[in-house]
JSON list of C-alpha atoms and ligand atoms in Angstrom, two decimals:
[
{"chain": "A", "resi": 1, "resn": "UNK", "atom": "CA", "xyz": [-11.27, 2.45, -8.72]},
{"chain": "A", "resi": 2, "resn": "UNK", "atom": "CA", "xyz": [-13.80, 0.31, -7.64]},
{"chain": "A", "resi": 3, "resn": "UNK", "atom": "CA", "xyz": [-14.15, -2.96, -9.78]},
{"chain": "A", "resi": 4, "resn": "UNK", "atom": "CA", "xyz": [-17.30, -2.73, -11.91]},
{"chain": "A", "resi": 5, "resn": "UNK", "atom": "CA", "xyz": [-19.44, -5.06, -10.49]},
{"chain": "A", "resi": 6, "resn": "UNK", "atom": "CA", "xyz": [-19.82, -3.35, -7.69]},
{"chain": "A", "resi": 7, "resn": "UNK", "atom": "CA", "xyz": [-22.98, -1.36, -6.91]},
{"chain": "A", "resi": 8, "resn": "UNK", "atom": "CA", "xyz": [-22.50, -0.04, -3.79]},
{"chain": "A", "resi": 9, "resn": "UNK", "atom": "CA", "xyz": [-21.87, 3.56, -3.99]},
{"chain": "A", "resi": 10, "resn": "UNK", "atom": "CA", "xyz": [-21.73, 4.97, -0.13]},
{"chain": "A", "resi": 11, "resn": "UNK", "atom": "CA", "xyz": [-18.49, 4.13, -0.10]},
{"chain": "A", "resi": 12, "resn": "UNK", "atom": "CA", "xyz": [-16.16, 6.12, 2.37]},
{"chain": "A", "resi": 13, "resn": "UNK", "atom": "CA", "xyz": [-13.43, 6.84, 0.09]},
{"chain": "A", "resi": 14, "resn": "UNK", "atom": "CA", "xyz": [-9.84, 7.07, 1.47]},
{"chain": "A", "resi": 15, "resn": "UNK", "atom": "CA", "xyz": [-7.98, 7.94, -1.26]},
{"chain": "A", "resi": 16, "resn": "UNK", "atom": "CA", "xyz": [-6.02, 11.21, -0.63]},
{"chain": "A", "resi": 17, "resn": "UNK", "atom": "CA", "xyz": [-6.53, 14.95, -2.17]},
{"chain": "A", "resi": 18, "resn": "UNK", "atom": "CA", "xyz": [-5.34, 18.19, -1.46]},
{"chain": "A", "resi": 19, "resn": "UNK", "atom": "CA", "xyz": [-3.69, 19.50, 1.99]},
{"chain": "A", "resi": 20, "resn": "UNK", "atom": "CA", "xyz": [-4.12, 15.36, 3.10]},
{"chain": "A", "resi": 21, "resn": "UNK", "atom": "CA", "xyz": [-2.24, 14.29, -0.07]},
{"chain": "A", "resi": 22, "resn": "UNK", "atom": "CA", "xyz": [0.32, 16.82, 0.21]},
{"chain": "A", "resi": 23, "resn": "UNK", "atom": "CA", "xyz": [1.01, 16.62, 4.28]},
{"chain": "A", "resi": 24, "resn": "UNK", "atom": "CA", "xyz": [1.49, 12.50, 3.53]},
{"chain": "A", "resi": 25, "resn": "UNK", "atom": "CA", "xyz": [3.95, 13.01, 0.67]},
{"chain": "A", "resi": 26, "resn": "UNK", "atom": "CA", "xyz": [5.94, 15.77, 3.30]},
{"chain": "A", "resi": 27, "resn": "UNK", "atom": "CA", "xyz": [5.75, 13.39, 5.89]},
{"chain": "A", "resi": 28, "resn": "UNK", "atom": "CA", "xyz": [7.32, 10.76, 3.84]},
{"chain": "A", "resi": 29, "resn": "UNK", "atom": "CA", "xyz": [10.17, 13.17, 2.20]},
{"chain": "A", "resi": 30, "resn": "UNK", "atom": "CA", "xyz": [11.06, 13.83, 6.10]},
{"chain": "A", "resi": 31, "resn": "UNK", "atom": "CA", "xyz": [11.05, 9.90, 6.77]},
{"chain": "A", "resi": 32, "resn": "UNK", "atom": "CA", "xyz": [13.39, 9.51, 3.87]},
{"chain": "A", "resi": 33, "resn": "UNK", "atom": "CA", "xyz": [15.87, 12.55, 5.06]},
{"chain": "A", "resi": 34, "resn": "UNK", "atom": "CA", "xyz": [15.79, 11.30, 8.08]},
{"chain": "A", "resi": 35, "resn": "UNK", "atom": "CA", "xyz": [17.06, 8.10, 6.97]},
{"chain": "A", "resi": 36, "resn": "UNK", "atom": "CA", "xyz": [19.23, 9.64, 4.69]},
{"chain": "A", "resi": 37, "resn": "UNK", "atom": "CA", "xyz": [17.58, 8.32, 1.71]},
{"chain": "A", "resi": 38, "resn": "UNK", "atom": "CA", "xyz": [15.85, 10.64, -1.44]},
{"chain": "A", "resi": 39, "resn": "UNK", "atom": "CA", "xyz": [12.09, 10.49, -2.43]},
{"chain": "A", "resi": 40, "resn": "UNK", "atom": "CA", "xyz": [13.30, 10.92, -6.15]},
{"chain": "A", "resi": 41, "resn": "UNK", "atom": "CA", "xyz": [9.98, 12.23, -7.99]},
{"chain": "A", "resi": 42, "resn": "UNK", "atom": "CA", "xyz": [10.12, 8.89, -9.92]},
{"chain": "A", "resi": 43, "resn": "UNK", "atom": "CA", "xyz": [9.17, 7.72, -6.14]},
{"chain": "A", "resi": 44, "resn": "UNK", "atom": "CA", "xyz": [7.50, 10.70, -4.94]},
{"chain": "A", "resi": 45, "resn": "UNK", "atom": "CA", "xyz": [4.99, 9.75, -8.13]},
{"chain": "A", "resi": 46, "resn": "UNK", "atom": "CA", "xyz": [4.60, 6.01, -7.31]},
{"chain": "A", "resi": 47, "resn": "UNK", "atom": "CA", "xyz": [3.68, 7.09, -3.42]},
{"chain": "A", "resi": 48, "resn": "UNK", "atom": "CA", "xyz": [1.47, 9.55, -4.79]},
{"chain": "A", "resi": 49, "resn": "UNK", "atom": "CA", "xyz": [-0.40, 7.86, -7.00]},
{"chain": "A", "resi": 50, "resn": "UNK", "atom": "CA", "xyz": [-0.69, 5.34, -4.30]},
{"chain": "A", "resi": 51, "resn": "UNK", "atom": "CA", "xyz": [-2.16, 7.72, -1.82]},
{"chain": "A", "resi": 52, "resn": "UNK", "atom": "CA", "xyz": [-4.56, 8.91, -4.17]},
{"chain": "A", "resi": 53, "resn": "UNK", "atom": "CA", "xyz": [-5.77, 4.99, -5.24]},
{"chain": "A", "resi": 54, "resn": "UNK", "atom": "CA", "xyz": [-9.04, 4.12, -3.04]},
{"chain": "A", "resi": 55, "resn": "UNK", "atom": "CA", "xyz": [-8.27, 0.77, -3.94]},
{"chain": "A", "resi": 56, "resn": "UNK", "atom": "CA", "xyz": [-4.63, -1.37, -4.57]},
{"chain": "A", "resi": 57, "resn": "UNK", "atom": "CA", "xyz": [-2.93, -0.80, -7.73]},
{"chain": "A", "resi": 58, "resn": "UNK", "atom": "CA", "xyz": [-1.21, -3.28, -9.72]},
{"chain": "A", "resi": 59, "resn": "UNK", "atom": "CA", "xyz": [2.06, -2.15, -10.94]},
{"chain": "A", "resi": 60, "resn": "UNK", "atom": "CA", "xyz": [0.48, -1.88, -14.63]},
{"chain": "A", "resi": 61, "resn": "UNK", "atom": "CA", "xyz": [-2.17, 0.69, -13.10]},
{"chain": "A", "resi": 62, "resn": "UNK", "atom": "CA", "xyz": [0.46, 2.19, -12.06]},
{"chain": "A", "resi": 63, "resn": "UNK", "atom": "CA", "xyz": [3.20, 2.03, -15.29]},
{"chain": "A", "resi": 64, "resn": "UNK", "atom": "CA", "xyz": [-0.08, 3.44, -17.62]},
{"chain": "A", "resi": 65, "resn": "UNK", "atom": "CA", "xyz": [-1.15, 6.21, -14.91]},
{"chain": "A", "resi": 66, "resn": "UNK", "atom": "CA", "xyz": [2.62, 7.26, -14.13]},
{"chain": "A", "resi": 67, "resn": "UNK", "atom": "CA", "xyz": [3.13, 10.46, -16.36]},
{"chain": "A", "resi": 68, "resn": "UNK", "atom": "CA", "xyz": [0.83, 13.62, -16.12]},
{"chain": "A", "resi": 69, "resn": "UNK", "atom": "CA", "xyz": [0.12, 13.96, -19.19]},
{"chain": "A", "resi": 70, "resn": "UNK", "atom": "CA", "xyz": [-1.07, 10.67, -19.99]},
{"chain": "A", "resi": 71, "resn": "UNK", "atom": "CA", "xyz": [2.08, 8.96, -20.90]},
{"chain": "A", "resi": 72, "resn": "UNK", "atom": "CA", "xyz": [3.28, 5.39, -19.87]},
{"chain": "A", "resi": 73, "resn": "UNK", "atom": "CA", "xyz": [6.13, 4.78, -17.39]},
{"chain": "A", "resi": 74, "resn": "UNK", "atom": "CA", "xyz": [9.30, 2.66, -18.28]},
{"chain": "A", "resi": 75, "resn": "UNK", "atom": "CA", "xyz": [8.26, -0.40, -16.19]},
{"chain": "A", "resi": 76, "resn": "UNK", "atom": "CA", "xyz": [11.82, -0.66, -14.19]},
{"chain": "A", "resi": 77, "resn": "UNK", "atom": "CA", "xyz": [11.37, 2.77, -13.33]},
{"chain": "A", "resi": 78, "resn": "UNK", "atom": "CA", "xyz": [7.70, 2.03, -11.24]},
{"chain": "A", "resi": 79, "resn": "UNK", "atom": "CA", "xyz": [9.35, -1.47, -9.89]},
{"chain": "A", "resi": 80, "resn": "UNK", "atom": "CA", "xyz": [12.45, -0.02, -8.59]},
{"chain": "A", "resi": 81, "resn": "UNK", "atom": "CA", "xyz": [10.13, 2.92, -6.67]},
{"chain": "A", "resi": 82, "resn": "UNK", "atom": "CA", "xyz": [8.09, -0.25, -5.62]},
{"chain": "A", "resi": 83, "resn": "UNK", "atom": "CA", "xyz": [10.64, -1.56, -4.22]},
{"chain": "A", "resi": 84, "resn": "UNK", "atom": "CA", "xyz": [12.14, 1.53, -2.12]},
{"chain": "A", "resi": 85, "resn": "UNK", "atom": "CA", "xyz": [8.53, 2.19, -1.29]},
{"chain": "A", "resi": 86, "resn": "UNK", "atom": "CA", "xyz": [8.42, -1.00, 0.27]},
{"chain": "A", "resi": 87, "resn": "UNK", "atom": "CA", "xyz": [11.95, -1.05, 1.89]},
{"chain": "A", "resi": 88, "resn": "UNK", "atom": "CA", "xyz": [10.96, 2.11, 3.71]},
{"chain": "A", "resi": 89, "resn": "UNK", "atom": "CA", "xyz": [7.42, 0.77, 4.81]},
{"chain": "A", "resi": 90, "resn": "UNK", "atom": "CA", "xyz": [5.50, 3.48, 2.92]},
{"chain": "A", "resi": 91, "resn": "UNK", "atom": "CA", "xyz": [3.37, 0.90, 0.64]},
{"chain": "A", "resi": 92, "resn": "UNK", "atom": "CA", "xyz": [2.76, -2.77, 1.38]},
{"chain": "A", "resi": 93, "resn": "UNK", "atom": "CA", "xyz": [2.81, -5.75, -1.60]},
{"chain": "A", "resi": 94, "resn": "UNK", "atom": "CA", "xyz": [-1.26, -6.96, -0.69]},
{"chain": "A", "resi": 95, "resn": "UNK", "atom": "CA", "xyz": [0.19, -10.75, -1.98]},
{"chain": "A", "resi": 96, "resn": "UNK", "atom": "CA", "xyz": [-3.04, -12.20, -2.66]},
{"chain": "A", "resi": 97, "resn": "UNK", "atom": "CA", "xyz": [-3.87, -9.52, -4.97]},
{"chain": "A", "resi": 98, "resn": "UNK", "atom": "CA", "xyz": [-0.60, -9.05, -6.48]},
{"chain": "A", "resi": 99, "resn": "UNK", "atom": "CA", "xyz": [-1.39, -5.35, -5.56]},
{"chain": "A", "resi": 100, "resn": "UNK", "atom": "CA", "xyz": [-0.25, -2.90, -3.64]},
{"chain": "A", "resi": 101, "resn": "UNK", "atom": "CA", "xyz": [-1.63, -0.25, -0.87]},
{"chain": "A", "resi": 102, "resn": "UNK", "atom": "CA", "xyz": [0.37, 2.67, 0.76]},
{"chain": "A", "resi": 103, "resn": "UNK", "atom": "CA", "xyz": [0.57, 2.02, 4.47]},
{"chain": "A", "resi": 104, "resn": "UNK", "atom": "CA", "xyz": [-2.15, 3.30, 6.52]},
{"chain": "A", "resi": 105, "resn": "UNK", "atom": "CA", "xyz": [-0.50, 3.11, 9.93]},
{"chain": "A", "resi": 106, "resn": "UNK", "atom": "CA", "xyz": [2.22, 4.92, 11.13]},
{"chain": "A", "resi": 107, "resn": "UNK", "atom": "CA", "xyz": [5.41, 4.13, 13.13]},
{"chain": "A", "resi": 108, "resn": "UNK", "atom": "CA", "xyz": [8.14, 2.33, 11.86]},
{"chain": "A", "resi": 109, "resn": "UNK", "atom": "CA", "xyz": [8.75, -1.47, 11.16]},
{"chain": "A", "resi": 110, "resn": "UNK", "atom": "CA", "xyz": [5.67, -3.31, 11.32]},
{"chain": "A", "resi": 111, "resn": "UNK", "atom": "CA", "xyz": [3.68, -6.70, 10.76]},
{"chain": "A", "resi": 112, "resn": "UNK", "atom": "CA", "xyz": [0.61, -5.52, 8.15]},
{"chain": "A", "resi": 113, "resn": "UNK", "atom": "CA", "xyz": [-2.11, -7.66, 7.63]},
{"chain": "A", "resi": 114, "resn": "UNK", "atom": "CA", "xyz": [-5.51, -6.81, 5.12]},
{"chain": "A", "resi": 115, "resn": "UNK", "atom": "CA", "xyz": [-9.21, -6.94, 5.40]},
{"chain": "A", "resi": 116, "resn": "UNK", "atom": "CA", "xyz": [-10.06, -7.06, 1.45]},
{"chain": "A", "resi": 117, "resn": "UNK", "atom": "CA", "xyz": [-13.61, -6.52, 0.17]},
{"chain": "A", "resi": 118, "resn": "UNK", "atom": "CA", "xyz": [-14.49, -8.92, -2.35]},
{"chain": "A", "resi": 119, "resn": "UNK", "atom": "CA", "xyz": [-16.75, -6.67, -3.83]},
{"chain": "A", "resi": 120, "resn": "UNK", "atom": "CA", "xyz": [-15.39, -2.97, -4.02]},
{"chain": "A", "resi": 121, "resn": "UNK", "atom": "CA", "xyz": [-11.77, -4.07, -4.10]},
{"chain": "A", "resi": 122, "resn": "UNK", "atom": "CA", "xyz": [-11.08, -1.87, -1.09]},
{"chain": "A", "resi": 123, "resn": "UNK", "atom": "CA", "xyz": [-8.13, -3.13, 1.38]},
{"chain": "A", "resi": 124, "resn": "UNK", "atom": "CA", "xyz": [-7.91, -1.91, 4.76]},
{"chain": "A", "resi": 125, "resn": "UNK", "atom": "CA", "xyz": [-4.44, -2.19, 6.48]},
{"chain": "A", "resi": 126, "resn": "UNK", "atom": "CA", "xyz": [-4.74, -3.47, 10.69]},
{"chain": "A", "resi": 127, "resn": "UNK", "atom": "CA", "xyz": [-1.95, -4.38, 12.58]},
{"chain": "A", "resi": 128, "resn": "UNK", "atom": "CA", "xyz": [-1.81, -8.05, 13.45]},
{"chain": "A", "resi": 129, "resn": "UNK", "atom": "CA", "xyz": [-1.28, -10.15, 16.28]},
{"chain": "A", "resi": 130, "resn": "UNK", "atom": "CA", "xyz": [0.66, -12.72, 15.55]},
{"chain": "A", "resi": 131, "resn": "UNK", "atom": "CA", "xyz": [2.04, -12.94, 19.65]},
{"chain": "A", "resi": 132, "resn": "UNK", "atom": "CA", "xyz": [0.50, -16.71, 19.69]},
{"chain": "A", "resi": 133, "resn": "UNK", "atom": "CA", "xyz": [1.46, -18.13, 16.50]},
{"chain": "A", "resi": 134, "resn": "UNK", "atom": "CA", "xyz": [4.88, -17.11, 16.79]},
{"chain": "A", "resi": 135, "resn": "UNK", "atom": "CA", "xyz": [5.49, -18.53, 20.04]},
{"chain": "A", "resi": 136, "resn": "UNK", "atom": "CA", "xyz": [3.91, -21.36, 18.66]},
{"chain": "A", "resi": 137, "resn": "UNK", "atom": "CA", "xyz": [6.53, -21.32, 15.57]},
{"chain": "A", "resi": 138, "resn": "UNK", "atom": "CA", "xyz": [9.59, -21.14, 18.16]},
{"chain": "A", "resi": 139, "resn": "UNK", "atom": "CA", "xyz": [8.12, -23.67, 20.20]},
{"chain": "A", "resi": 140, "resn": "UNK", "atom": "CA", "xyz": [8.60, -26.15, 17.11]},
{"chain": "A", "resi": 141, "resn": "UNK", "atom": "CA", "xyz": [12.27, -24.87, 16.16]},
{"chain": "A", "resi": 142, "resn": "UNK", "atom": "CA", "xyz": [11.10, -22.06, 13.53]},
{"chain": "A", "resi": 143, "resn": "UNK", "atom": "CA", "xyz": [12.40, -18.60, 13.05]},
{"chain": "A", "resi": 144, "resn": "UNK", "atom": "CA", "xyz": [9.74, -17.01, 11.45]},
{"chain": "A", "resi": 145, "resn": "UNK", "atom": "CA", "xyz": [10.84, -13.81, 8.71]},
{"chain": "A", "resi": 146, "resn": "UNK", "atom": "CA", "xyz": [7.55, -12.98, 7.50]},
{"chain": "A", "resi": 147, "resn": "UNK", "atom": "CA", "xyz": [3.47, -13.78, 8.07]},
{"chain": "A", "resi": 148, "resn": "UNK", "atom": "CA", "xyz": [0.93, -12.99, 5.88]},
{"chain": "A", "resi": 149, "resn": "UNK", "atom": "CA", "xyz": [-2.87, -12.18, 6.66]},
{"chain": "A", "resi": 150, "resn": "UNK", "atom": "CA", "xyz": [-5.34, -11.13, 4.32]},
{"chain": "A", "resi": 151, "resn": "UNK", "atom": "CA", "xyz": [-8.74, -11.67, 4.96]},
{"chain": "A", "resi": 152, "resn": "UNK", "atom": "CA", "xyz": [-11.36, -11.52, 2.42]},
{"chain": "A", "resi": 153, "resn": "UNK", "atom": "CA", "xyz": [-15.02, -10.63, 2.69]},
{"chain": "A", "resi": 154, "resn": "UNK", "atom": "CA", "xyz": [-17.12, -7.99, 2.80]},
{"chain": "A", "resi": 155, "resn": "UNK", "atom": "CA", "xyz": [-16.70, -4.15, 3.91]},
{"chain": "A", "resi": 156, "resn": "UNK", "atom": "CA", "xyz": [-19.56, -2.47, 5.79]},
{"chain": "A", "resi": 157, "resn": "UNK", "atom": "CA", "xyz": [-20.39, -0.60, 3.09]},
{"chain": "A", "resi": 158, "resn": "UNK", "atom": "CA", "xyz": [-20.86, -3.40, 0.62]},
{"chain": "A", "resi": 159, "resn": "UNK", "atom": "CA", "xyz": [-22.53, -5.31, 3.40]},
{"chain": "A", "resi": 160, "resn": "UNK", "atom": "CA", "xyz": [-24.95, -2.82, 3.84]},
{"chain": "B", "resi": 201, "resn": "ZN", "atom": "ZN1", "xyz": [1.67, -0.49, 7.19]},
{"chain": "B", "resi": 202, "resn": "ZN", "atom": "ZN1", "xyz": [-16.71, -3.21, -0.45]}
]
């Protein structure tokens, strides 16, 4: 889903297919077990369709591409899976883009920050270090909840 102004086409493209698609989704129904929660196949869908993006996906992407056959999703239904998505660190809200990416790394609570590619739309998920900027926020008296990073530039293969 690259936007169309882009004309780089050597793209690597992560989305997910197949055995990879399939092992992600059974790794995540384990997660949710474990946790005693249920990857309800509204969920299970959302995740999936997340997996498969090579790019972020707004929540309309998402609400027109829910149903197989081509048929729309009741927006509540793709907000709420959002949301559990995001409450059990499966996807990530990319804020800048109002978009959102299924997390790339694994383990369990973490800080994610974005290298987005101006041109192909592509987001790739690192984990921060933010060691020095919050001992610089409880230096000054702050408790900090959440930092955001998302760079923006290019991506090798638009640079290339
Ligand atoms: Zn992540
Ligand atoms: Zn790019």
């Amino acid at each position: 889903m690259h936007t169309a102004h882009c004309q780089h086409d050597d793209h690597e493209h992560p989305g997910l297919t197949g055995p990879a698609l399939r092992r992600a989704l059974g790794v995540a129904e384990r997660r949710c077990a474990e946790d005693q929660e249920r990857l309800t196949p509204p969920r299970r869908r959302v995740l999936e369709l997340l997996l498969e993006a090579d790019a972020p996906l707004k929540a309309y992407d998402l609400i027109a591409a829910f149903g197989q056959a081509g048929e729309a999703a009741k927006p509540p239904t793709v907000y709420r899976a959002l949301e559990f998505l995001e409450r059990m660190g499966f996807a990530h809200r990319i804020e800048s883009l109002n978009a959102y990416v299924p997390c790339r790394l694994d383990g369990e609570e973490h800080q994610a920050a974005f290298l987005i590619c101006d041109c192909c739309g592509a987001a790739q998920e690192f984990e921060p270090d933010f060691t020095a900027q919050l001992a610089a926020a409880s230096a000054v008296g702050y408790e900090v909840q959440t930092v955001t990073l998302e760079a923006r530039g290019l991506c090798p293969a638009c640079r290339a």
